[in-house]
Tab-separated table of C-alpha atoms and ligand atoms in Angstrom:
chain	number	residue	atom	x	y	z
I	276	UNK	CA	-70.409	-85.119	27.560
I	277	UNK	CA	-74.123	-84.984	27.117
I	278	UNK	CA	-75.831	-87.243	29.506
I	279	UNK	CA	-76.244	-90.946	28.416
I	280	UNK	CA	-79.282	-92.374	26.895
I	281	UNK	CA	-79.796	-96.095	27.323
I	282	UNK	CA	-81.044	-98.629	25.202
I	283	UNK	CA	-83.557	-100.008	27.562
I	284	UNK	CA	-83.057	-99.187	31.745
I	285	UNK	CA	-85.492	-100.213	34.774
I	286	UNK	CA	-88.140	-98.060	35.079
I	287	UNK	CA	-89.558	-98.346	38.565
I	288	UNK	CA	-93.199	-97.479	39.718
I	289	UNK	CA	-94.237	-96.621	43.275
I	290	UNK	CA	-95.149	-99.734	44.655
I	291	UNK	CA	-92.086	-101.584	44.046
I	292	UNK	CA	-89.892	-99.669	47.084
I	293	UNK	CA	-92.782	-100.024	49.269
I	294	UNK	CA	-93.160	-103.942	48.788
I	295	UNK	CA	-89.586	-104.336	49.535
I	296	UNK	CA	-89.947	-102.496	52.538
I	297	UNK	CA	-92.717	-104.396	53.620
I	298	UNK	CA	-90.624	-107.679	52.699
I	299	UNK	CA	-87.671	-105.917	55.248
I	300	UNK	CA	-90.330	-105.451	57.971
I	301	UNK	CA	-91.552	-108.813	57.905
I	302	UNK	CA	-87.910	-110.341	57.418
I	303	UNK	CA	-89.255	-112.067	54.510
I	304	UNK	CA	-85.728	-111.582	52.869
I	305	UNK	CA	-85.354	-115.793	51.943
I	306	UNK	CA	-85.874	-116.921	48.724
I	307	UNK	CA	-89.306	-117.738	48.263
I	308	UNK	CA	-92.089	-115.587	50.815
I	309	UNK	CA	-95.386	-114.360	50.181
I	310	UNK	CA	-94.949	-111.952	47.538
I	311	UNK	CA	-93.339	-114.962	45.038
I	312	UNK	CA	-97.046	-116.400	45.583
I	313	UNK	CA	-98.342	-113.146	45.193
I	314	UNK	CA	-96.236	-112.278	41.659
I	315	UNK	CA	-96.776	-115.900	40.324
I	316	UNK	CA	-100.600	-114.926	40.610
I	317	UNK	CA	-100.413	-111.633	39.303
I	318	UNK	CA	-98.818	-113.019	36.250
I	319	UNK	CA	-101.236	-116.006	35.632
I	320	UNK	CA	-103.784	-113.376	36.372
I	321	UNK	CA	-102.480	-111.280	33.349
I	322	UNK	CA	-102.028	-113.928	31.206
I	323	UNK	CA	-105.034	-115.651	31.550
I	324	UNK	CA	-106.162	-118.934	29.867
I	325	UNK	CA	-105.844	-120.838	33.000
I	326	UNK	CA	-102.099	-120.982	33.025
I	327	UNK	CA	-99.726	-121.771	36.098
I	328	UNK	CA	-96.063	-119.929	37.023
I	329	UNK	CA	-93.302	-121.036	38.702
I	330	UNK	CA	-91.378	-117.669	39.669
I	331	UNK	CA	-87.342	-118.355	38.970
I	332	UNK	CA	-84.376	-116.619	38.984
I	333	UNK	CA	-83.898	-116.265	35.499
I	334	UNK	CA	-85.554	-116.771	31.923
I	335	UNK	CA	-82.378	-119.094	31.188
I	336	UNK	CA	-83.305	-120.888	34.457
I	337	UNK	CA	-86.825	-121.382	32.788
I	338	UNK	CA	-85.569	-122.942	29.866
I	339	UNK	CA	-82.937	-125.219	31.697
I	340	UNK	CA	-85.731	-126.701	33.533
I	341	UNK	CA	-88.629	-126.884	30.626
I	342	UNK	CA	-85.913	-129.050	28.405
I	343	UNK	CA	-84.631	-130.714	31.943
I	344	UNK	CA	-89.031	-131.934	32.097
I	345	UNK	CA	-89.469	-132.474	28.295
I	346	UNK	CA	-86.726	-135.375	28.593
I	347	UNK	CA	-83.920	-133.412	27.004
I	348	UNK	CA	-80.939	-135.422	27.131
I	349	UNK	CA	-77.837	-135.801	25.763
I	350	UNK	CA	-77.443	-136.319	22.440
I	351	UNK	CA	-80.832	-135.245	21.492
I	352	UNK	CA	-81.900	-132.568	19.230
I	353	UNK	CA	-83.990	-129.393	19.931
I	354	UNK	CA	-84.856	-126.902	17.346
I	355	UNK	CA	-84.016	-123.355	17.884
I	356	UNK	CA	-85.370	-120.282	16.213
I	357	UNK	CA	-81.453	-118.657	15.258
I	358	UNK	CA	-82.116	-115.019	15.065
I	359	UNK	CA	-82.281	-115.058	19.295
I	360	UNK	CA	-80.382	-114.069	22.329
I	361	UNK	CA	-77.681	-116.523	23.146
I	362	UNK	CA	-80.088	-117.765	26.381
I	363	UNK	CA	-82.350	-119.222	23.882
I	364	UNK	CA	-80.212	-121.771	22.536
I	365	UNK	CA	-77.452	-122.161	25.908
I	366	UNK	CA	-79.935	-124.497	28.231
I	367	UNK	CA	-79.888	-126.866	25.103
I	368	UNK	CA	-75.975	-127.207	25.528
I	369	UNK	CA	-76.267	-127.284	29.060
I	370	UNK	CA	-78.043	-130.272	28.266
I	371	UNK	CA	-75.460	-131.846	26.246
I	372	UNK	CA	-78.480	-131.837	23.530
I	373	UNK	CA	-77.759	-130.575	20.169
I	374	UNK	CA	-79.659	-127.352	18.752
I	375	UNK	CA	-81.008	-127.239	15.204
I	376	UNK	CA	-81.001	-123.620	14.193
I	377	UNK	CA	-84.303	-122.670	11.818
I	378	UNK	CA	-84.181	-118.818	9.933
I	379	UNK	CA	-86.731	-116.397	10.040
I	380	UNK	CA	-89.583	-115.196	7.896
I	381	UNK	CA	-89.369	-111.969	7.172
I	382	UNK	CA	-92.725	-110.289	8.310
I	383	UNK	CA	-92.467	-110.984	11.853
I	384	UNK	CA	-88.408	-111.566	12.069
I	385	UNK	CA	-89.188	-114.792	14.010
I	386	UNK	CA	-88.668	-118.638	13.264
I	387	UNK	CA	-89.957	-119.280	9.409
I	388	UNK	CA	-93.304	-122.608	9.160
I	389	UNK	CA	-92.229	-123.231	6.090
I	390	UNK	CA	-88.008	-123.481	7.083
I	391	UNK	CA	-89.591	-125.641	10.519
I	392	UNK	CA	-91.616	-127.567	8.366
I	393	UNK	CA	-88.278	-128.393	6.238
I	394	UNK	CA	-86.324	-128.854	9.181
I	395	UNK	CA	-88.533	-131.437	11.252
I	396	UNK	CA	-88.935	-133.124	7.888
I	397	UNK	CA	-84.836	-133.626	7.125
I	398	UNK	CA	-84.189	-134.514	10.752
I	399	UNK	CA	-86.828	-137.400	10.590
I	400	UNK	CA	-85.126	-138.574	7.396
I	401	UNK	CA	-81.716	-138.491	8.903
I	402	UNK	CA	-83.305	-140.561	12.094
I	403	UNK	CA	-83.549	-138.308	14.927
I	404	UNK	CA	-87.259	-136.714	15.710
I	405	UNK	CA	-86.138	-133.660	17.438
I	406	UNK	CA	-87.377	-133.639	21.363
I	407	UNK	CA	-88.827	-129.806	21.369
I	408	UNK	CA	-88.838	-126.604	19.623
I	409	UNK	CA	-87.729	-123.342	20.892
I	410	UNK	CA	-89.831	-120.637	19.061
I	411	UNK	CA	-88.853	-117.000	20.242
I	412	UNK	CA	-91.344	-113.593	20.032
I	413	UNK	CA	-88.140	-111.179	19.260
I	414	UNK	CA	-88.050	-107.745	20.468
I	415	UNK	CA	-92.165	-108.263	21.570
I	416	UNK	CA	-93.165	-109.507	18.094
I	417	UNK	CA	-95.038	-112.426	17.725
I	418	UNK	CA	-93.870	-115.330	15.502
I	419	UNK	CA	-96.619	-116.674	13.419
I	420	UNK	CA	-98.169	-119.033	16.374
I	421	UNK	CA	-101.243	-120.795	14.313
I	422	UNK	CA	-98.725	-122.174	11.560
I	423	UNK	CA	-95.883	-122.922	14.183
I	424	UNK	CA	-98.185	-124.752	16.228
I	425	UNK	CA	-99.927	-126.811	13.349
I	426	UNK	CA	-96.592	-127.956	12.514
I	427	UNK	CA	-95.619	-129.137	15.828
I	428	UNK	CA	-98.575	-130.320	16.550
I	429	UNK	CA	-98.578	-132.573	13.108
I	430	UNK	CA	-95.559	-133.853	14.073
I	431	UNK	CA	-95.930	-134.369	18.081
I	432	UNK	CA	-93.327	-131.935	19.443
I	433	UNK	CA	-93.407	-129.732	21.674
I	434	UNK	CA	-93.404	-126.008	21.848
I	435	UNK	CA	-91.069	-123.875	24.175
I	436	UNK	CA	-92.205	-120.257	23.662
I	437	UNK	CA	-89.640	-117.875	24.203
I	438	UNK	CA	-91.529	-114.749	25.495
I	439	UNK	CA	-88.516	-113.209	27.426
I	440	UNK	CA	-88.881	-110.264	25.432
I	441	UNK	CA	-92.868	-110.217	25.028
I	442	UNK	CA	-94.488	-110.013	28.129
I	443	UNK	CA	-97.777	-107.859	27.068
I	444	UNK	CA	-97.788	-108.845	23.584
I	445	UNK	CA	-100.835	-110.647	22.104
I	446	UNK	CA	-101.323	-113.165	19.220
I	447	UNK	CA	-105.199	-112.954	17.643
I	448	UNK	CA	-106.041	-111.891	21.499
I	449	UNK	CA	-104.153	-114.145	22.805
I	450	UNK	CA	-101.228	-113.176	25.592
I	451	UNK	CA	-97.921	-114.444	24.348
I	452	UNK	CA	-96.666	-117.012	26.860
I	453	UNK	CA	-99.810	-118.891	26.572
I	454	UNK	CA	-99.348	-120.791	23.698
I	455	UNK	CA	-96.749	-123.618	24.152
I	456	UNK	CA	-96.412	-126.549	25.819
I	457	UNK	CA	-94.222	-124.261	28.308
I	458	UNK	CA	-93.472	-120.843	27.843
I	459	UNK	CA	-90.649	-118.770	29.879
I	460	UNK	CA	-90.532	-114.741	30.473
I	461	UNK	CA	-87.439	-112.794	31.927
I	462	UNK	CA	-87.216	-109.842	34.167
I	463	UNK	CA	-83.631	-109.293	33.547
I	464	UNK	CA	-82.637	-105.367	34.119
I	465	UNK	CA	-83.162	-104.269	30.420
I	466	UNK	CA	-86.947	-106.396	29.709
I	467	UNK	CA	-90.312	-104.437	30.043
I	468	UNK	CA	-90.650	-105.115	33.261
I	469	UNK	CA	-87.833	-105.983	35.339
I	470	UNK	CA	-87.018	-107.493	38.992
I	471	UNK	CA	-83.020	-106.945	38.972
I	472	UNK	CA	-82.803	-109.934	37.770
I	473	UNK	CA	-85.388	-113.547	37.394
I	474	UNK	CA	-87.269	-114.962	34.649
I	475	UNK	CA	-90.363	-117.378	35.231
I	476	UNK	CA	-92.291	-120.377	33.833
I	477	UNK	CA	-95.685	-120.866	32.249
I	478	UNK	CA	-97.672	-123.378	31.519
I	479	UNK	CA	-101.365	-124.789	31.324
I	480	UNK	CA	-100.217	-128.044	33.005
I	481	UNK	CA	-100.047	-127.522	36.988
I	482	UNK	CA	-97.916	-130.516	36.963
I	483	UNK	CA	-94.870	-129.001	35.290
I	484	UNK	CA	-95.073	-125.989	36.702
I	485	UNK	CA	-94.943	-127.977	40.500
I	486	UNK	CA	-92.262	-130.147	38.967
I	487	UNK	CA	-90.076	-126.960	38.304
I	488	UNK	CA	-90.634	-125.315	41.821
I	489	UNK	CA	-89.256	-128.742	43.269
I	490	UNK	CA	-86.584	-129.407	40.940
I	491	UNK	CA	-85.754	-125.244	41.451
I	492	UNK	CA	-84.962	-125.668	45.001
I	493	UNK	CA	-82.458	-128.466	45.159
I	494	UNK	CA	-85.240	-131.172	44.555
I	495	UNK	CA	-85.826	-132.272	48.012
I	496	UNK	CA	-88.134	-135.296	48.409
I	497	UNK	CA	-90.756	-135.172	51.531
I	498	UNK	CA	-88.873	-136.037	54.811
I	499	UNK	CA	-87.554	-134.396	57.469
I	500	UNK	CA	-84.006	-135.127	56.774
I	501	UNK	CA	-82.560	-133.669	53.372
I	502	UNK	CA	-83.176	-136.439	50.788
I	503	UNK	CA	-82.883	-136.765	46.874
I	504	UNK	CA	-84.167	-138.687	44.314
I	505	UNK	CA	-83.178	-135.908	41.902
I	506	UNK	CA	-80.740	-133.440	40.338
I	507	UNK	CA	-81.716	-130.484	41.710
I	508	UNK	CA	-80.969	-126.361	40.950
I	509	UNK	CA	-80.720	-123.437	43.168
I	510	UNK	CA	-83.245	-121.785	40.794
I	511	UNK	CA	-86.381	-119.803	42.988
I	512	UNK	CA	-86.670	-116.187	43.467
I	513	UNK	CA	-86.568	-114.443	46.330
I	514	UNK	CA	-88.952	-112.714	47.869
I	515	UNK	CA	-87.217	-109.306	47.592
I	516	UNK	CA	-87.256	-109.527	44.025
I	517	UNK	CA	-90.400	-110.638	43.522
I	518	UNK	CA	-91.791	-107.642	45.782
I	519	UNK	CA	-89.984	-105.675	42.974
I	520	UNK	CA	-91.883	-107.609	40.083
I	521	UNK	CA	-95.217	-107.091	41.809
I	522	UNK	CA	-94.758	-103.570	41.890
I	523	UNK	CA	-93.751	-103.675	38.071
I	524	UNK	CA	-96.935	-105.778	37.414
I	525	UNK	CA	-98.856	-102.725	38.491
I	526	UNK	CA	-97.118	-100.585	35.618
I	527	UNK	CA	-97.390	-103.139	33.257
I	528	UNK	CA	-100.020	-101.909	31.107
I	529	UNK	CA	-98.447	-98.131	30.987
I	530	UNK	CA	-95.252	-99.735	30.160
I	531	UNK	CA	-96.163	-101.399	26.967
I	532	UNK	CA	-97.989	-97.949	26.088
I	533	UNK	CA	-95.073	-96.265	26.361
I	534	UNK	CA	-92.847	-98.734	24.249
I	535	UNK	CA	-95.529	-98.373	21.567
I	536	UNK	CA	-95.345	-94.837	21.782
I	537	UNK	CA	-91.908	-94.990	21.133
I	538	UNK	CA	-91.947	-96.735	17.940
I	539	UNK	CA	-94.733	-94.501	16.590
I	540	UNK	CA	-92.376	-91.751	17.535
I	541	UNK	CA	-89.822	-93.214	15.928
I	542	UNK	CA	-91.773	-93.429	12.877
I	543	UNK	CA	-93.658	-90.609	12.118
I	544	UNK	CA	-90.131	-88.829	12.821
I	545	UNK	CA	-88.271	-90.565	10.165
I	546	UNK	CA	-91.550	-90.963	7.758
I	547	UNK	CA	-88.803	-88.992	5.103
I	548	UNK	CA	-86.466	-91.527	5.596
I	549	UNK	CA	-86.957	-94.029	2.571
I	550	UNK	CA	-83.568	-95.629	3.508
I	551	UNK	CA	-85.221	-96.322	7.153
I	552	UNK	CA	-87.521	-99.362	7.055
I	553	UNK	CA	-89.895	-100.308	10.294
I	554	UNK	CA	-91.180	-103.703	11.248
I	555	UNK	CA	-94.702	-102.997	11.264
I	556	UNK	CA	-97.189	-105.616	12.823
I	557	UNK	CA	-98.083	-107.561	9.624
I	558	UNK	CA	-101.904	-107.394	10.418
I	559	UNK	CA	-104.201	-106.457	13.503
I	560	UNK	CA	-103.777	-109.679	14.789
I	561	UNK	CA	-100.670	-109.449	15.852
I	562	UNK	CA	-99.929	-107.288	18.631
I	563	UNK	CA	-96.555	-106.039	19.677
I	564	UNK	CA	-95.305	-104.594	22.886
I	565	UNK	CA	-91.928	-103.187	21.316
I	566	UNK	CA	-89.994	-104.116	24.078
I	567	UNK	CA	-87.024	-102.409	21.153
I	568	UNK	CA	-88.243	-100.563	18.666
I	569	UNK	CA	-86.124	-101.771	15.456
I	570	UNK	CA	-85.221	-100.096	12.419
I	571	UNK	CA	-83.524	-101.439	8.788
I	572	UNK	CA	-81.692	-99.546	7.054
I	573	UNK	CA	-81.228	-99.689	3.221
I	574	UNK	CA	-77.840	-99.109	3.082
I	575	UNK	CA	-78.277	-98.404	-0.858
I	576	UNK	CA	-79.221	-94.558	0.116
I	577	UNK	CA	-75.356	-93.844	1.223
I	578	UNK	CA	-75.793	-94.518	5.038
I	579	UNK	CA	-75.381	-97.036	6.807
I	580	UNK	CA	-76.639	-99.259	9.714
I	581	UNK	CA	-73.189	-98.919	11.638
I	582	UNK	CA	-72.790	-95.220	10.146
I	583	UNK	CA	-76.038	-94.261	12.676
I	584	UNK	CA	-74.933	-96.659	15.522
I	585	UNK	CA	-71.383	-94.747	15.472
I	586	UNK	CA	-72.994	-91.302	15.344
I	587	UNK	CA	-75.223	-91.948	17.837
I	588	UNK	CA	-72.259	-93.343	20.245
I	589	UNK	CA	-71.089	-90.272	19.584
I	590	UNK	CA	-73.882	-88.250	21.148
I	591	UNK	CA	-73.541	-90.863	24.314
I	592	UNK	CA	-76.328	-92.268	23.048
I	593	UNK	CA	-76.947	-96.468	23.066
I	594	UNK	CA	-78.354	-98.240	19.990
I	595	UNK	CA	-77.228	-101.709	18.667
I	596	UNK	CA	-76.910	-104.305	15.976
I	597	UNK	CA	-79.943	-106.881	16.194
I	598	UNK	CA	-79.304	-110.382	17.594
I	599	UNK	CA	-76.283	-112.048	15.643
I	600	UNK	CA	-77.861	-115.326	14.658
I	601	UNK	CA	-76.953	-118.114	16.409
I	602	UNK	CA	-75.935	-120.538	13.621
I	603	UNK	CA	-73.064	-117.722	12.797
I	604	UNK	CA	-71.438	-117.730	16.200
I	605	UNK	CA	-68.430	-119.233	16.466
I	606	UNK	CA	-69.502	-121.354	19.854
I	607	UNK	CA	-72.376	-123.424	17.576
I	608	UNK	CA	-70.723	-123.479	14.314
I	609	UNK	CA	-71.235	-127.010	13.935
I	610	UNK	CA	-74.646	-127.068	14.526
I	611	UNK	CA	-76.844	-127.649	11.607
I	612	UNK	CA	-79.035	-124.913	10.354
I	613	UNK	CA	-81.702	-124.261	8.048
I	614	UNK	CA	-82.551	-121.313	6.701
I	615	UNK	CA	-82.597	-119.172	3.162
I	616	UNK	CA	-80.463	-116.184	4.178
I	617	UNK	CA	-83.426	-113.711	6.182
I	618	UNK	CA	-81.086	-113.574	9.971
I	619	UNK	CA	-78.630	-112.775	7.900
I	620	UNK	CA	-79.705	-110.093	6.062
I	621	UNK	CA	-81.464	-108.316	9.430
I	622	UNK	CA	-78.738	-109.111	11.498
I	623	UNK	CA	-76.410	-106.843	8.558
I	624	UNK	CA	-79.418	-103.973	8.488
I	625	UNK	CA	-80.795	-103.778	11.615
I	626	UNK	CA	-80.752	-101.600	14.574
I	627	UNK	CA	-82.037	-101.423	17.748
I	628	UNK	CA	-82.787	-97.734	19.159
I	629	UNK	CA	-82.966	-96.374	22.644
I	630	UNK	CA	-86.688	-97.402	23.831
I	631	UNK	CA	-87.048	-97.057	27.408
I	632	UNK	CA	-90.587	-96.479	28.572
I	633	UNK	CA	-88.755	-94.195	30.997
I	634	UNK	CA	-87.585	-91.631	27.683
I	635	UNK	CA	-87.831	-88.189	27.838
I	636	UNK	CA	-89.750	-86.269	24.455
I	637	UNK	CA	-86.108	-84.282	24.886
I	638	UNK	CA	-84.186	-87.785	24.788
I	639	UNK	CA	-86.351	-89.044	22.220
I	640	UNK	CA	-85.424	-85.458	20.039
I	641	UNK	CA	-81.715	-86.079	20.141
I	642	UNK	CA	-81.862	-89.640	19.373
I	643	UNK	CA	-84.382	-88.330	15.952
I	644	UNK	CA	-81.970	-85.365	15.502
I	645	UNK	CA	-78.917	-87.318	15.129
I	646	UNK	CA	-80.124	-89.926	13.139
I	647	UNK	CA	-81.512	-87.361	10.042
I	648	UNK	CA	-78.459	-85.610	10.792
I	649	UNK	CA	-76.926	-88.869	9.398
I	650	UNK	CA	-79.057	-87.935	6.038
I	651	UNK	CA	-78.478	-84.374	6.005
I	652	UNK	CA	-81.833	-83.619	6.427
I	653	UNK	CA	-81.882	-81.819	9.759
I	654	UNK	CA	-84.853	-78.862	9.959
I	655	UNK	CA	-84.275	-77.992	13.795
Y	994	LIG	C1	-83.456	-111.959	28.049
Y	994	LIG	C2	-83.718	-113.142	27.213
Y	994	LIG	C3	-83.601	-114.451	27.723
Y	994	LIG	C4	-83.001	-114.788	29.036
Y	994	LIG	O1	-83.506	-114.226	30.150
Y	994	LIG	P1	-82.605	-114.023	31.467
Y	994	LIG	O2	-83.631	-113.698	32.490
Y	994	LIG	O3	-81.664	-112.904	31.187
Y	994	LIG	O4	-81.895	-115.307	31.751
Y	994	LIG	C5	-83.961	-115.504	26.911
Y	994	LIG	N1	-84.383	-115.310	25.660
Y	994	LIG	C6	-84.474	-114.085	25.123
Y	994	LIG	C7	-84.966	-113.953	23.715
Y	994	LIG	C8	-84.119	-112.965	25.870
Y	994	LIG	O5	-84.183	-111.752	25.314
């Protein structure tokens, strides 16, 4: 068997072993510790325009807690962009809330104005002004932020920016993450940067983002004694993990180079390849860090997208179907959506392809390889 090529696996620097030793050697093993200070500031640092972050132990534990502060109860309604991981839309059913599913535009693959504009519109008629809207910057691509934000600011909701999968992505020179009323990232195992496992929260306001770091660690009032006004989560990271993050803060940069360097790989190898289609950022002002690189593929030409994904699992190599929208799985059927078909259509084209930053030019080879041999067109 030839050995494995992943869709998307840590890739560690040289800092990140020694902050966790240095972590061990102070016994700063507890959640929270000096380098969660330290990694909060290294990512408000990076993302600049004054913003706060609460560290946390997941991007889902993010969003829990910016619907939890944005009065999300139950009952209420929260817009979702569909085309998403599952994590986008779960913290709204955690809240007993209901999620309004919006489609996606075609240029950037992320939540359609126009389809938001229709959707505030028919839930106002129907009686219900929907308490937030989730907008999400899929595989590092940013959704079209100045009309998105218009919108919701016309109508006086707020924005939750999904930027789980964009850390080092910018919108008209603007770091995604920075543009909503909150905004969370994750540094799950397979994300540009990665800390095992923790996510974090952003926002210009200092007051939500001390809200979340009390309501994240069992919401204990001032007293000596344990006392509670609140609710409260087990939600912080630890310190060990967050040595790991600062570490990957250091690579940052080099990281989304080499993601972009995968996709213009990916390109200029299949530039032969009418029946392969690429996402390409719809103008300079939109800049991606293709966390994925993503392909279509016109299956018109003879091949298909689950013809490559099958070949390639043949080879041991990882690829898969884009995000299944959320208003087609079968745990939010009943939710209502709005939308003229576009998830639908990527979800049945698209693929993701093996884009570590860690890739080999050999790895990258037998992923191109395989894929023309799909099209008969190998010239090896
Ligand atoms: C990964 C991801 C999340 C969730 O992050 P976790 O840290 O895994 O909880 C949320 N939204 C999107 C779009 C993601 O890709």
């Amino acid at each position: 068997m030839k050995t494995k090529i992943w869709l998307s696996s840590p890739h560690m620097g040289t800092n990140e072993f020694n902050n966790i030793k240095e972590a061990f050697d102070t016994n700063w093993i507890a959640p929270l510790g000096p380098h969660v200070d330290g990694f909060e500031k290294d990512l408000a640092d990076f993302l600049g325009e004054g913003v706060h972050v609460a560290a946390l132990s997941s991007g889902t534990a993010a969003l829990h807690l910016a619907l939890i502060m944005l009065g999300v109860q139950a009952g209420d309604e929260v817009i979702c962009q569909s085309m998403t991981f599952s994590a986008s839309a779960n913290p709204i059913a955690y809240q007993g809330a209901i999620p309004v599913f919006v489609d996606s535009e075609n240029r950037t693959w992320n939540m359609s104005p126009d389809l938001l504009e229709t959707a505030i519109q028919d839930r106002l008629r129907k009686g219900k002004k929907p308490k937030a809207i989730i907008v999400v910057h899929l595989y590092g691509m940013p959704a079209e932020m100045d009309r998105i934000m218009e919108i919701a600011n016309r109508f006086d909701i707020p924005v939750v920016e999904d930027a789980a999968e964009a850390l080092g992505s910018s919108y008209k020179g603007r770091r995604l993450g920075t543009f909503g009323a909150m905004s969370i990232l994750s540094f799950n195992g397979n994300k540009i940067i990665t800390t095992s496992g923790g996510g974090a929260l952003v926002s210009n306001n200092e007051a939500y983002i001390k809200q979340a770091r009390f309501l994240a660690t069992q919401a204990r009032d001032a007293a000596p004694h344990y006392q509670h006004s609140h609710i409260g989560y087990n939600y912080r990271m630890s310190n060990i993990c967050a040595a790991i993050g600062r570490g990957q803060m250091d690579v940052l940069p080099d990281r989304v180079q080499q993601r972009r360097a995968n996709y213009t790989f990916y390109k200029e190898a299949f530039a032969k390849l009418p029946a392969i289609q690429f996402p390409d950022e719809p103008s300079l002002e939109y800049y991606s860090n293709r966390w994925l690189s993503t392909v279509l593929v016109d299956d018109t030409k003879g091949v298909s997208r689950e013809d490559i994904r099958l070949a390639l699992k043949e080879e041991n190599i990882e690829s898969r179907p884009l995000w299944k929208p959320m208003h087609l799985q079968p745990v939010f059927a009943n939710a209502p959506f709005y939308g003229d078909g576009t998830s639908e259509r990527l979800f049945e084209k698209g693929l993701c392809l093996p884009s570590g930053s860690n890739m080999t030019d050999e790895e990258r080879a037998r992923v191109a390889t395989k894929i023309k041999a799909c099209f008969k067109e190998v010239t090896v």
